[in-house]
Amino acid sequence: MRIATCFVNNVFLNNSTWTVIRNSIRNTWLTRTCSSKASYDQDRSQKFETVFSFPFVRHIATLNRMKLYHIMGTSLAVPGCGLLETLSVLPEYSFVAASYIGVTGAILFSLASLPLNNAIGFLYISEDNKQIKISSVDFWGRRRDRIVSANEWTPLLDMKPKTMDAIYLSPELTDGTKYKLFIKFGKVLNSIKMGQVIE
C-alpha cells in the first residue's frame, strides 16, 4: 500500500496524520463560521426602526475617501517625478514640488475630515428600546455599523453643553467612543422613540 506524505515545516506526515490535521482545521473553521453566522443571524432577526437619518453623510464619506485617494496618488507621483527628474525628462525641483503638493494636500484633507470623523448617518432603535444601531462614517470614509445596548449610550441631556452644539451634538458611549450627530441638518423620523432612548 502506497503512503502519501506531505512535507510541512521540515516534518514528513503520512496519510493518516495529514487527515487528522486537515479534519481538525476544517472543524475549527466550521465552528468559527457557524458561531459568527449565528450572531449575524441573531442581529438580523432583531427588528430596528430608523429614527434618524443624515442625508449629507455621503458627502462626508466622499471627502474622507478623497484623503485616501490623494495619499495613494502621492505615493505613486513622488517616486515617479524623482525618477523622471534624474533621467532629465522633468525639470529640476519637480521631485520637491510633487512632494510639497502631496504632503500639504494630505495634511489639508486630514484636517478637513478630522471634525467629521464618526459622523452618524443613521440611527436605528430596536422595538423594545433596548438596543441602538449606530451607522457612522470613519476617518477613511468607510461605513461602520455598531449595535450597542441603550445603557451604553450616554443620554444627551446628561452631557455638558459644548461650543459646537450649535452645529452638531457629541454623543458618547460608556467605552469612550465619541460620535457626531448633526441633528439640525438631519431628518428625525421618530422623535418620540428617539427621545425615550437617547435623550
CSV table of N, CA and C in Angstrom, one decimal, residues 6 8-9 13 16-34:
chain,number,residue,atom,x,y,z
A,6,CYS,N,3.5,14.4,3.2
A,6,CYS,CA,3.5,15.8,2.9
A,6,CYS,C,4.6,16.4,3.8
A,8,VAL,N,5.8,19.4,5.7
A,8,VAL,CA,5.4,20.6,6.3
A,8,VAL,C,6.3,21.0,7.5
A,9,ASN,N,7.0,22.2,7.4
A,9,ASN,CA,7.9,22.6,8.5
A,9,ASN,C,8.9,21.6,8.8
A,13,LEU,N,4.7,14.0,7.1
A,13,LEU,CA,3.4,13.5,7.6
A,13,LEU,C,2.9,12.4,6.7
A,16,SER,N,-2.5,9.3,7.3
A,16,SER,CA,-3.4,9.3,8.4
A,16,SER,C,-3.2,10.6,9.3
A,17,THR,N,-1.9,10.9,9.5
A,17,THR,CA,-1.7,12.1,10.3
A,17,THR,C,-2.2,13.4,9.6
A,18,TRP,N,-1.9,13.4,8.3
A,18,TRP,CA,-2.4,14.6,7.5
A,18,TRP,C,-3.9,14.7,7.5
A,19,THR,N,-4.6,13.6,7.5
A,19,THR,CA,-6.1,13.6,7.5
A,19,THR,C,-6.6,14.1,8.8
A,20,VAL,N,-5.9,13.7,10.0
A,20,VAL,CA,-6.3,14.2,11.3
A,20,VAL,C,-6.1,15.7,11.4
A,21,ILE,N,-5.0,16.2,10.9
A,21,ILE,CA,-4.7,17.7,10.9
A,21,ILE,C,-5.7,18.4,10.0
A,22,ARG,N,-6.0,17.9,8.8
A,22,ARG,CA,-6.9,18.5,7.9
A,22,ARG,C,-8.3,18.6,8.5
A,23,ASN,N,-8.8,17.5,9.2
A,23,ASN,CA,-10.1,17.5,9.8
A,23,ASN,C,-10.2,18.4,11.0
A,24,SER,N,-9.1,18.6,11.7
A,24,SER,CA,-9.0,19.5,12.8
A,24,SER,C,-9.1,20.9,12.4
A,25,ILE,N,-8.4,21.3,11.3
A,25,ILE,CA,-8.5,22.6,10.8
A,25,ILE,C,-9.9,22.9,10.2
A,26,ARG,N,-10.5,21.9,9.5
A,26,ARG,CA,-11.8,22.1,9.0
A,26,ARG,C,-12.9,22.3,10.1
A,27,ASN,N,-12.8,21.5,11.2
A,27,ASN,CA,-13.7,21.6,12.3
A,27,ASN,C,-13.6,23.0,13.0
A,28,THR,N,-12.3,23.5,13.1
A,28,THR,CA,-12.1,24.8,13.7
A,28,THR,C,-12.7,25.9,12.9
A,29,TRP,N,-12.5,25.8,11.6
A,29,TRP,CA,-13.1,26.8,10.7
A,29,TRP,C,-14.6,26.7,10.7
A,30,LEU,N,-15.2,25.5,10.7
A,30,LEU,CA,-16.7,25.4,10.7
A,30,LEU,C,-17.2,25.9,12.0
A,31,THR,N,-16.5,25.7,13.1
A,31,THR,CA,-17.0,26.2,14.4
A,31,THR,C,-17.0,27.7,14.4
A,32,ARG,N,-16.0,28.3,13.9
A,32,ARG,CA,-15.9,29.8,13.9
A,32,ARG,C,-16.9,30.4,12.9
A,33,THR,N,-17.1,29.7,11.8
A,33,THR,CA,-18.0,30.2,10.8
A,33,THR,C,-19.4,30.1,11.3
A,34,CYS,N,-19.8,29.0,11.9
A,34,CYS,CA,-21.2,28.8,12.4
A,34,CYS,C,-21.5,29.8,13.5
